[in-house]
Short mmCIF file of C-alpha atoms in Angstrom, two decimals:
data_model
loop_
_atom_site.label_atom_id
_atom_site.label_comp_id
_atom_site.label_asym_id
_atom_site.label_seq_id
_atom_site.Cartn_x
_atom_site.Cartn_y
_atom_site.Cartn_z
CA MET Q 3 261.98 -129.60 160.86
CA ARG Q 4 260.82 -129.10 157.30
CA THR Q 5 258.18 -127.39 155.23
CA GLU Q 6 256.35 -129.05 152.36
CA SER Q 7 254.84 -126.91 149.58
CA LEU Q 8 253.70 -124.15 151.92
CA THR Q 9 251.39 -121.59 150.34
CA LYS Q 10 249.82 -118.67 152.15
CA THR Q 11 247.65 -115.87 150.82
CA PHE Q 12 246.32 -112.76 152.53
CA GLY Q 13 243.30 -111.04 150.97
CA GLY Q 14 243.83 -112.79 147.64
CA LYS Q 15 247.53 -111.86 147.49
CA VAL Q 16 249.94 -114.79 147.49
CA VAL Q 17 252.59 -114.06 150.14
CA LEU Q 18 254.31 -117.45 150.08
CA ARG Q 19 254.01 -119.91 147.21
CA ASP Q 20 254.83 -123.61 147.27
CA PHE Q 21 257.71 -123.19 149.73
CA THR Q 22 259.65 -126.35 150.54
CA ALA Q 23 262.73 -126.37 152.76
CA ASP Q 24 264.54 -128.59 155.21
CA PHE Q 25 265.95 -127.27 158.50
CA PRO Q 26 268.14 -130.09 159.90
CA THR Q 27 268.55 -130.35 163.67
CA GLY Q 28 271.44 -128.19 164.86
CA SER Q 29 271.69 -126.29 161.59
CA VAL Q 30 271.80 -122.54 161.10
CA THR Q 31 269.70 -121.30 158.19
CA CYS Q 32 269.29 -117.79 156.93
CA LEU Q 33 266.11 -116.79 155.12
CA LEU Q 34 267.19 -114.00 152.85
CA GLY Q 35 264.92 -111.83 150.80
CA PRO Q 36 263.57 -108.36 150.20
CA SER Q 37 260.65 -106.86 152.13
CA GLY Q 38 257.34 -108.53 151.27
CA SER Q 39 258.96 -111.78 150.18
CA GLY Q 40 257.13 -113.74 152.88
CA LYS Q 41 259.95 -114.19 155.41
CA THR Q 42 257.92 -113.19 158.45
CA THR Q 43 254.89 -115.11 157.19
CA LEU Q 44 257.07 -118.21 156.94
CA LEU Q 45 258.26 -117.69 160.51
CA ARG Q 46 254.66 -117.35 161.70
CA LEU Q 47 253.73 -120.53 159.83
CA LEU Q 48 256.62 -122.38 161.48
CA LEU Q 49 255.47 -121.14 164.90
CA GLY Q 50 251.89 -122.23 164.21
CA LEU Q 51 250.62 -118.65 164.44
CA GLU Q 52 249.22 -118.87 160.90
CA THR Q 53 247.58 -121.76 159.10
CA PRO Q 54 248.84 -122.47 155.56
CA ASP Q 55 246.35 -122.47 152.69
CA SER Q 56 248.10 -125.59 151.47
CA GLY Q 57 251.19 -127.60 152.36
CA ARG Q 58 252.40 -128.32 155.88
CA VAL Q 59 255.08 -127.82 158.50
CA VAL Q 60 256.63 -131.01 159.87
CA LEU Q 61 258.14 -130.57 163.33
CA ASP Q 62 260.40 -132.82 165.33
CA GLY Q 63 258.53 -134.39 168.24
CA ASP Q 64 260.30 -132.45 170.95
CA THR Q 65 260.39 -129.02 169.33
CA ILE Q 66 260.44 -126.08 171.73
CA PHE Q 67 260.55 -122.72 169.99
CA SER Q 68 262.22 -119.59 171.17
CA VAL Q 69 261.88 -116.47 169.11
CA VAL Q 70 262.86 -112.86 168.55
CA PHE Q 71 259.87 -111.34 166.79
CA GLN Q 72 260.16 -108.53 164.28
CA GLU Q 73 258.80 -106.30 167.08
CA ASP Q 74 260.40 -106.37 170.54
CA ARG Q 75 257.15 -107.37 172.28
CA LEU Q 76 258.33 -106.40 175.76
CA LEU Q 77 255.86 -105.89 178.61
CA PRO Q 78 255.90 -102.11 179.19
CA PHE Q 79 254.84 -102.51 182.83
CA ALA Q 80 257.54 -105.03 183.81
CA THR Q 81 261.26 -104.60 184.38
CA VAL Q 82 263.85 -105.96 181.96
CA LEU Q 83 264.50 -108.94 184.25
CA GLN Q 84 260.78 -109.63 184.74
CA ASN Q 85 260.34 -109.61 180.94
CA ILE Q 86 262.85 -112.43 180.69
CA THR Q 87 261.75 -114.50 183.69
CA LEU Q 88 258.14 -114.33 182.41
CA THR Q 89 259.03 -117.27 180.17
CA GLY Q 90 260.22 -119.34 183.15
CA ALA Q 91 263.88 -118.40 182.72
CA ASP Q 92 266.17 -118.67 185.72
CA PRO Q 93 266.89 -115.15 187.07
CA GLY Q 94 270.61 -115.95 187.43
CA THR Q 95 270.87 -117.06 183.81
CA ALA Q 96 268.88 -114.01 182.73
CA ARG Q 97 271.21 -111.64 184.62
CA ASP Q 98 274.26 -113.38 183.14
CA THR Q 99 272.90 -113.16 179.58
CA LEU Q 100 271.96 -109.51 180.05
CA ARG Q 101 275.48 -108.81 181.27
CA GLN Q 102 276.93 -110.51 178.18
CA LEU Q 103 274.68 -108.36 176.02
CA GLY Q 104 275.92 -105.21 177.74
CA LEU Q 105 272.75 -104.72 179.77
CA GLY Q 106 274.05 -105.74 183.20
CA ASP Q 107 273.01 -102.43 184.74
CA GLU Q 108 269.54 -102.45 183.24
CA THR Q 109 267.94 -105.45 184.96
CA ASP Q 110 265.58 -103.24 186.97
CA SER Q 111 264.93 -100.71 184.19
CA MET Q 112 261.54 -100.41 182.53
CA PRO Q 113 261.53 -100.99 178.74
CA GLY Q 114 260.18 -97.48 178.17
CA THR Q 115 263.44 -96.03 179.43
CA LEU Q 116 265.62 -98.04 177.02
CA SER Q 117 266.82 -97.16 173.53
CA GLY Q 118 265.66 -99.17 170.50
CA GLY Q 119 268.90 -101.15 170.36
CA MET Q 120 268.72 -101.97 174.08
CA LYS Q 121 265.15 -103.20 173.75
CA ARG Q 122 266.23 -105.41 170.87
CA ARG Q 123 268.92 -106.94 173.07
CA VAL Q 124 266.38 -107.58 175.85
CA ALA Q 125 264.24 -109.42 173.30
CA LEU Q 126 267.34 -111.43 172.32
CA ALA Q 127 268.13 -112.20 175.97
CA ARG Q 128 264.56 -113.41 176.50
CA ALA Q 129 264.88 -115.74 173.50
CA LEU Q 130 268.27 -117.09 174.59
CA CYS Q 131 267.10 -117.68 178.18
CA ARG Q 132 264.00 -119.72 177.40
CA PRO Q 133 264.57 -123.00 179.26
CA GLY Q 134 265.05 -126.08 177.06
CA TYR Q 135 264.45 -124.47 173.67
CA THR Q 136 265.46 -126.53 170.64
CA HIS Q 137 264.69 -124.07 167.81
CA LEU Q 138 265.59 -120.40 167.74
CA LEU Q 139 263.78 -118.18 165.24
CA LEU Q 140 265.21 -114.69 164.78
CA ASP Q 141 263.30 -112.10 162.75
CA GLU Q 142 265.61 -109.19 161.93
CA PRO Q 143 267.27 -109.44 165.38
CA PHE Q 144 269.98 -106.87 164.68
CA THR Q 145 267.68 -103.93 163.93
CA GLY Q 146 268.87 -100.83 165.78
CA LEU Q 147 272.21 -102.32 166.85
CA ASP Q 148 275.44 -100.47 166.08
CA ASP Q 149 278.28 -102.41 164.42
CA ASP Q 150 280.25 -103.16 167.61
CA THR Q 151 277.17 -104.34 169.51
CA LYS Q 152 276.13 -106.43 166.53
CA LYS Q 153 279.52 -108.13 166.48
CA SER Q 154 279.30 -109.05 170.16
CA VAL Q 155 275.70 -110.26 169.74
CA LEU Q 156 276.75 -112.44 166.79
CA ALA Q 157 279.58 -113.88 168.89
CA LEU Q 158 277.15 -114.65 171.71
CA LEU Q 159 274.71 -116.28 169.30
CA ARG Q 160 277.45 -118.51 167.90
CA THR Q 161 278.39 -119.78 171.38
CA GLN Q 162 274.95 -119.99 172.98
CA THR Q 163 273.11 -121.70 170.14
CA GLN Q 164 275.46 -124.67 169.72
CA GLY Q 165 273.35 -127.73 168.86
CA LYS Q 166 270.17 -125.67 168.40
CA THR Q 167 268.33 -125.26 165.14
CA VAL Q 168 268.56 -121.59 164.26
CA ILE Q 169 266.58 -119.77 161.58
CA LEU Q 170 267.61 -116.19 160.94
CA ILE Q 171 265.47 -113.83 158.92
CA THR Q 172 267.33 -110.91 157.44
CA HIS Q 173 267.80 -108.90 154.27
CA ASN Q 174 271.53 -108.58 154.94
CA ALA Q 175 273.66 -111.35 153.43
CA ALA Q 176 276.61 -110.38 155.69
CA ASP Q 177 274.62 -111.48 158.77
CA ALA Q 178 274.22 -114.97 157.31
CA GLU Q 179 277.90 -115.13 156.53
CA ALA Q 180 278.84 -114.02 160.05
CA LEU Q 181 276.77 -116.83 161.53
CA GLY Q 182 278.01 -119.37 159.02
CA ALA Q 183 274.42 -120.03 157.96
CA ALA Q 184 273.07 -121.88 154.98
CA VAL Q 185 271.12 -119.39 152.87
CA VAL Q 186 267.60 -119.91 151.57
CA LYS Q 187 266.49 -117.10 149.28
CA LEU Q 188 262.91 -115.92 149.08
CA SER Q 189 261.78 -113.63 146.30
CA MET P 20 258.23 -72.50 197.09
CA ARG P 21 255.92 -74.16 194.57
CA MET P 22 254.10 -75.91 197.43
CA SER P 23 253.44 -72.67 199.31
CA LYS P 24 252.11 -71.08 196.11
CA LYS P 25 249.68 -73.98 195.74
CA VAL P 26 248.55 -73.66 199.36
CA LEU P 27 248.04 -69.92 198.89
CA GLN P 28 245.99 -70.53 195.73
CA THR P 29 243.80 -73.06 197.53
CA LEU P 30 243.31 -70.75 200.51
CA GLY P 31 242.56 -67.83 198.20
CA THR P 32 239.95 -69.85 196.33
CA ALA P 33 238.33 -70.98 199.61
CA VAL P 34 238.25 -67.43 200.97
CA PHE P 35 236.73 -66.14 197.72
CA TRP P 36 233.85 -68.65 197.73
CA LEU P 37 233.24 -68.22 201.46
CA ALA P 38 232.98 -64.48 200.86
CA VAL P 39 230.49 -65.13 198.03
CA TRP P 40 228.49 -67.40 200.36
CA PHE P 41 228.55 -64.80 203.20
CA GLY P 42 227.51 -62.06 200.77
CA ALA P 43 224.68 -64.09 199.26
CA ALA P 44 223.37 -65.12 202.70
CA ALA P 45 223.48 -61.50 203.87
CA ALA P 46 221.67 -60.37 200.73
CA VAL P 47 218.94 -63.02 201.13
CA GLY P 48 218.71 -62.31 204.86
CA SER P 49 216.84 -65.50 205.79
CA GLU P 50 218.44 -68.65 207.24
CA VAL P 51 215.46 -70.69 205.98
CA LEU P 52 216.31 -69.78 202.40
CA LEU P 53 220.10 -69.53 202.59
CA PRO P 54 221.97 -69.96 205.89
CA SER P 55 225.37 -68.29 206.21
CA PRO P 56 228.61 -70.28 206.68
CA THR P 57 228.54 -69.36 210.40
CA GLN P 58 225.00 -70.70 210.84
CA THR P 59 225.96 -73.86 208.91
CA LEU P 60 229.03 -74.43 211.09
CA ARG P 61 226.97 -73.86 214.24
CA ALA P 62 224.48 -76.49 213.02
CA LEU P 63 227.37 -78.83 212.25
CA ALA P 64 228.79 -78.29 215.74
CA ASP P 65 225.38 -79.21 217.20
CA LEU P 66 225.28 -82.36 215.06
CA LEU P 67 228.78 -83.34 216.17
CA GLN P 68 227.58 -83.45 219.79
CA THR P 69 224.98 -86.15 219.10
CA ALA P 70 225.58 -89.91 218.99
CA THR P 71 223.04 -90.20 216.17
CA PHE P 72 225.35 -88.20 213.89
CA TYR P 73 228.25 -90.63 214.27
CA LYS P 74 225.97 -93.67 213.93
CA SER P 75 224.46 -92.16 210.77
CA VAL P 76 227.85 -91.48 209.19
CA VAL P 77 229.25 -94.91 210.10
CA PHE P 78 226.19 -96.85 208.89
CA SER P 79 225.92 -94.81 205.67
CA VAL P 80 229.61 -95.37 204.90
CA LEU P 81 229.27 -99.10 205.61
CA ARG P 82 226.06 -99.41 203.58
CA LEU P 83 227.39 -97.57 200.55
CA SER P 84 230.85 -99.17 200.74
CA LEU P 85 229.18 -102.57 200.70
CA GLY P 86 227.23 -101.51 197.60
CA TYR P 87 230.43 -100.20 196.01
CA VAL P 88 232.40 -103.39 196.64
CA ALA P 89 229.51 -105.54 195.37
CA GLY P 90 229.18 -103.34 192.26
CA VAL P 91 232.91 -103.44 191.52
CA THR P 92 233.07 -107.22 192.01
CA ALA P 93 230.04 -107.82 189.79
CA GLY P 94 231.35 -105.32 187.21
CA VAL P 95 234.72 -107.07 186.95
CA LEU P 96 233.07 -110.50 186.69
CA PHE P 97 230.52 -109.34 184.11
CA GLY P 98 233.20 -107.50 182.14
CA ALA P 99 235.47 -110.55 182.02
CA LEU P 100 232.71 -113.09 181.32
CA THR P 101 230.96 -111.07 178.61
CA TYR P 102 234.32 -110.40 176.95
CA ARG P 103 235.21 -114.09 177.01
CA PHE P 104 231.83 -115.50 175.97
CA ALA P 105 230.00 -113.87 173.05
CA ALA P 106 226.74 -115.59 174.00
CA LEU P 107 226.80 -113.95 177.45
CA ARG P 108 227.59 -110.61 175.79
CA THR P 109 224.45 -110.88 173.65
CA LEU P 110 222.40 -112.05 176.61
CA PHE P 111 223.45 -109.33 179.04
CA ALA P 112 223.86 -106.37 176.63
CA PRO P 113 220.19 -105.24 176.95
CA LEU P 114 220.35 -105.58 180.74
CA ILE P 115 223.51 -103.46 181.01
CA SER P 116 222.08 -100.86 178.58
CA GLY P 117 218.87 -100.81 180.62
CA VAL P 118 220.73 -100.30 183.90
CA LYS P 119 222.81 -97.51 182.29
CA ALA P 120 219.78 -95.68 180.87
CA THR P 121 217.35 -95.99 183.80
CA PRO P 122 217.13 -92.83 185.94
CA VAL P 123 218.48 -93.30 189.47
CA ALA P 124 215.15 -92.15 190.97
CA SER P 125 213.29 -94.94 189.09
CA PHE P 126 215.74 -97.48 190.48
CA ILE P 127 215.34 -96.25 194.00
CA ILE P 128 211.55 -96.30 193.91
CA LEU P 129 211.45 -99.74 192.28
CA LEU P 130 213.98 -101.16 194.73
CA PHE P 131 212.03 -99.64 197.59
CA VAL P 132 209.11 -101.86 196.55
CA TRP P 133 211.27 -104.98 196.54
CA PHE P 134 213.78 -104.45 199.36
CA SER P 135 213.83 -103.18 202.94
CA ASN P 136 214.65 -99.47 203.23
CA GLY P 137 218.08 -100.27 204.73
CA THR P 138 219.05 -102.36 201.69
CA VAL P 139 217.88 -100.00 198.92
CA ALA P 140 220.83 -97.59 199.23
CA ALA P 141 223.39 -100.42 199.02
CA VAL P 142 221.67 -102.04 196.02
CA THR P 143 221.29 -98.67 194.27
CA SER P 144 224.99 -97.94 194.78
CA SER P 145 226.01 -101.29 193.37
CA LEU P 146 223.74 -100.83 190.34
CA ILE P 147 225.33 -97.45 189.63
CA VAL P 148 228.85 -98.86 189.95
CA LEU P 149 228.32 -102.09 187.99
CA PRO P 150 227.93 -100.73 184.42
CA ILE P 151 230.82 -98.28 184.85
CA ILE P 152 233.22 -101.01 185.93
CA TRP P 153 231.79 -103.52 183.46
CA SER P 154 232.27 -101.12 180.56
CA ALA P 155 235.85 -100.22 181.62
CA VAL P 156 236.91 -103.85 182.09
CA PHE P 157 235.23 -105.02 178.88
CA THR P 158 236.83 -102.25 176.79
CA ALA P 159 240.25 -102.64 178.41
CA LEU P 160 240.25 -106.41 177.81
CA GLY P 161 239.64 -105.73 174.12
CA GLU P 162 242.66 -103.44 174.10
CA VAL P 163 245.17 -105.88 175.65
CA ASP P 164 248.12 -106.01 173.24
CA GLY P 165 247.59 -109.04 171.01
CA GLN P 166 251.30 -109.19 170.18
CA LEU P 167 252.14 -109.68 173.86
CA LEU P 168 249.57 -112.45 174.16
CA GLU P 169 250.98 -114.09 171.02
CA MET P 170 254.52 -113.82 172.45
CA ALA P 171 253.35 -115.45 175.69
CA ARG P 172 251.72 -118.25 173.70
CA VAL P 173 254.88 -118.98 171.69
CA PHE P 174 257.00 -118.94 174.86
CA GLY P 175 254.58 -121.32 176.57
CA VAL P 176 253.77 -118.93 179.43
CA PRO P 177 251.10 -120.56 181.66
CA LYS P 178 247.62 -119.02 181.42
CA ARG P 179 247.57 -117.97 185.08
CA ARG P 180 250.84 -116.06 184.60
CA VAL P 181 249.51 -114.45 181.40
CA LEU P 182 246.52 -113.25 183.40
CA ALA P 183 248.64 -111.91 186.27
CA LYS P 184 251.52 -110.45 184.28
CA ILE P 185 249.91 -109.27 181.03
CA VAL P 186 246.12 -109.02 181.26
CA VAL P 187 245.71 -107.52 184.75
CA PRO P 188 248.45 -104.86 184.34
CA SER P 189 246.98 -103.94 180.93
CA VAL P 190 243.47 -103.51 182.35
CA ARG P 191 244.58 -101.78 185.57
CA PRO P 192 244.81 -98.13 184.30
CA SER P 193 241.27 -98.16 182.86
CA PHE P 194 239.98 -99.95 185.94
CA LYS P 195 241.55 -97.40 188.28
CA GLY P 196 239.95 -94.45 186.46
CA ALA P 197 236.56 -96.15 186.38
CA ALA P 198 236.78 -97.18 190.04
CA ALA P 199 237.49 -93.59 191.14
CA THR P 200 234.65 -92.19 189.00
CA ALA P 201 232.29 -94.90 190.23
CA MET P 202 233.08 -94.06 193.87
CA GLY P 203 231.78 -90.49 193.50
CA LEU P 204 228.63 -91.57 191.64
CA CYS P 205 228.00 -94.44 194.06
CA TRP P 206 228.08 -92.03 197.00
CA LYS P 207 225.73 -89.52 195.33
CA ALA P 208 223.20 -92.17 194.27
CA GLY P 209 223.40 -93.96 197.62
CA ILE P 210 222.68 -90.78 199.58
CA ALA P 211 219.77 -90.01 197.21
CA ALA P 212 218.39 -93.48 197.95
CA GLU P 213 218.77 -92.89 201.68
CA VAL P 214 216.90 -89.59 201.40
CA ILE P 215 213.99 -91.27 199.61
CA CYS P 216 213.90 -94.41 201.79
CA SER P 217 215.04 -92.80 205.07
CA PRO P 218 216.59 -95.88 206.69
CA LYS P 219 217.37 -95.60 210.42
CA ASN P 220 220.88 -94.30 211.18
CA SER P 221 221.70 -92.77 207.82
CA ILE P 222 222.95 -89.45 206.47
CA GLY P 223 220.01 -89.51 204.04
CA ALA P 224 217.53 -89.64 206.93
CA GLY P 225 219.35 -86.69 208.55
CA LEU P 226 218.99 -84.71 205.31
CA TYR P 227 215.32 -85.71 205.00
CA ASP P 228 214.49 -84.74 208.59
CA ALA P 229 216.27 -81.38 208.18
CA LYS P 230 214.17 -80.69 205.09
CA ILE P 231 210.89 -81.76 206.74
CA TYR P 232 211.51 -79.47 209.75
CA LEU P 233 212.79 -76.65 207.53
CA ASP P 234 216.05 -76.76 209.50
CA ILE P 235 218.06 -75.47 206.56
CA PRO P 236 221.32 -74.85 208.45
CA SER P 237 221.25 -78.57 209.42
CA LEU P 238 220.47 -79.45 205.80
CA PHE P 239 223.57 -77.51 204.75
CA ALA P 240 225.59 -79.10 207.57
CA TRP P 241 224.59 -82.64 206.49
CA THR P 242 225.40 -81.74 202.89
CA LEU P 243 228.82 -80.54 204.02
CA VAL P 244 229.31 -83.88 205.78
CA VAL P 245 228.32 -85.76 202.59
CA VAL P 246 230.87 -83.81 200.55
CA LEU P 247 233.64 -84.24 203.13
CA VAL P 248 233.06 -87.99 203.57
CA SER P 249 232.89 -88.46 199.78
CA VAL P 250 236.22 -86.67 199.28
CA MET P 251 237.82 -88.64 202.13
CA LEU P 252 236.57 -91.98 200.79
CA GLU P 253 237.82 -91.19 197.29
CA LYS P 254 241.25 -90.20 198.62
CA LEU P 255 241.37 -93.31 200.81
CA LEU P 256 240.46 -95.50 197.84
CA VAL P 257 243.18 -93.97 195.69
CA LYS P 258 245.75 -94.22 198.49
CA LEU P 259 245.03 -97.77 199.65
CA VAL P 260 243.76 -99.60 196.58
CA LEU P 261 244.38 -97.71 193.36
CA ARG P 262 247.87 -96.33 193.90
CA ASN P 263 250.74 -97.51 191.69
CA LYS P 264 252.64 -100.43 193.11
CA LYS P 265 256.32 -99.82 193.80
CA GLY P 266 258.27 -100.86 190.75
CA ALA P 267 255.19 -100.80 188.52
CA ALA P 268 254.98 -98.72 185.38
CA LYS P 269 256.67 -95.38 185.74
#
């Protein structure tokens, strides 16, 4: 997957200018930059949720995206497990992933009863359980996680995303280092 | 303890208003102008001994329920279609506004010209229900969380599942409120239509006859029946159809 001279403006303000990058299959890339540098816009362009003003996104033929959005985007009227199986995930795999993320007892909980960090992990579990995904896009996935939980989540990401193309959006360089990611800086 | 306090409050309120009714009836001193609760209950007891009473209640409930179901079905369809297709929205907006603004009495009289007197009450009920449900569904569809729909799109969730798991649960709270409100209005308008059109075997005809013969205790008794059946239907609707599913949102 690669981007060629992507430019995107909102209301006359240039959010992303002439952005070119290559994301080789199976690589882990970290998009690093301060708030407002266009990281989330780039993710939305990659997902096809925004149309670039100029330039283009070139995808591999068999690309299947999985994503952790900047917001958790959990269905408030469905249980934790139902939120994950919504995407076609196998319930057994979902339960197993939730257990690995420390949420084994929360499968039947409603999102409204969970803390911010727990909701974030449910969003992560949903992304990791999507059947057959080839590309994983993570937009600030560690928000609200304490240090210990973050460490175990990073460990899980390293093992579960082997062979997948991972793009991590963060403003914390240590996260990129922990995942062994190539860093692309946006300013 | 809390429960018994509630029961006592309800009983106290009932006793207070019964006393007001007794007092007012005694002060007026004429059952033609204001029958007492005892005279009303005696008239109700007389009604309960006739087969016509039961036929009237059953047929009125069936007639108005049919109108309610038709109105709800049409309201949901119109709400969904006008939300989805802007052209339909433009086309039907004046019609919906017209139905909302037209007085119920005008409807009833107009429908009486076009339909048989047995059908008018059902059609009137459905026309009262339709804009309420339409408006609730249309507004609720516009308020479905766009971020959830976007998430479903990225994750490749099939459209049918998006409808069942995101759209319907999002619309359900507004729909429930509107459906309960519509039930009360449907019943009131339907009975009004029955009074004007006096179809055979109807509560409305019972009310009309009581008025014609100045049998005011019977008029009060029929009115009591209307109120009781309305409350029962609303409770039944909430219990059977509109209640929260087990495991649904807490």
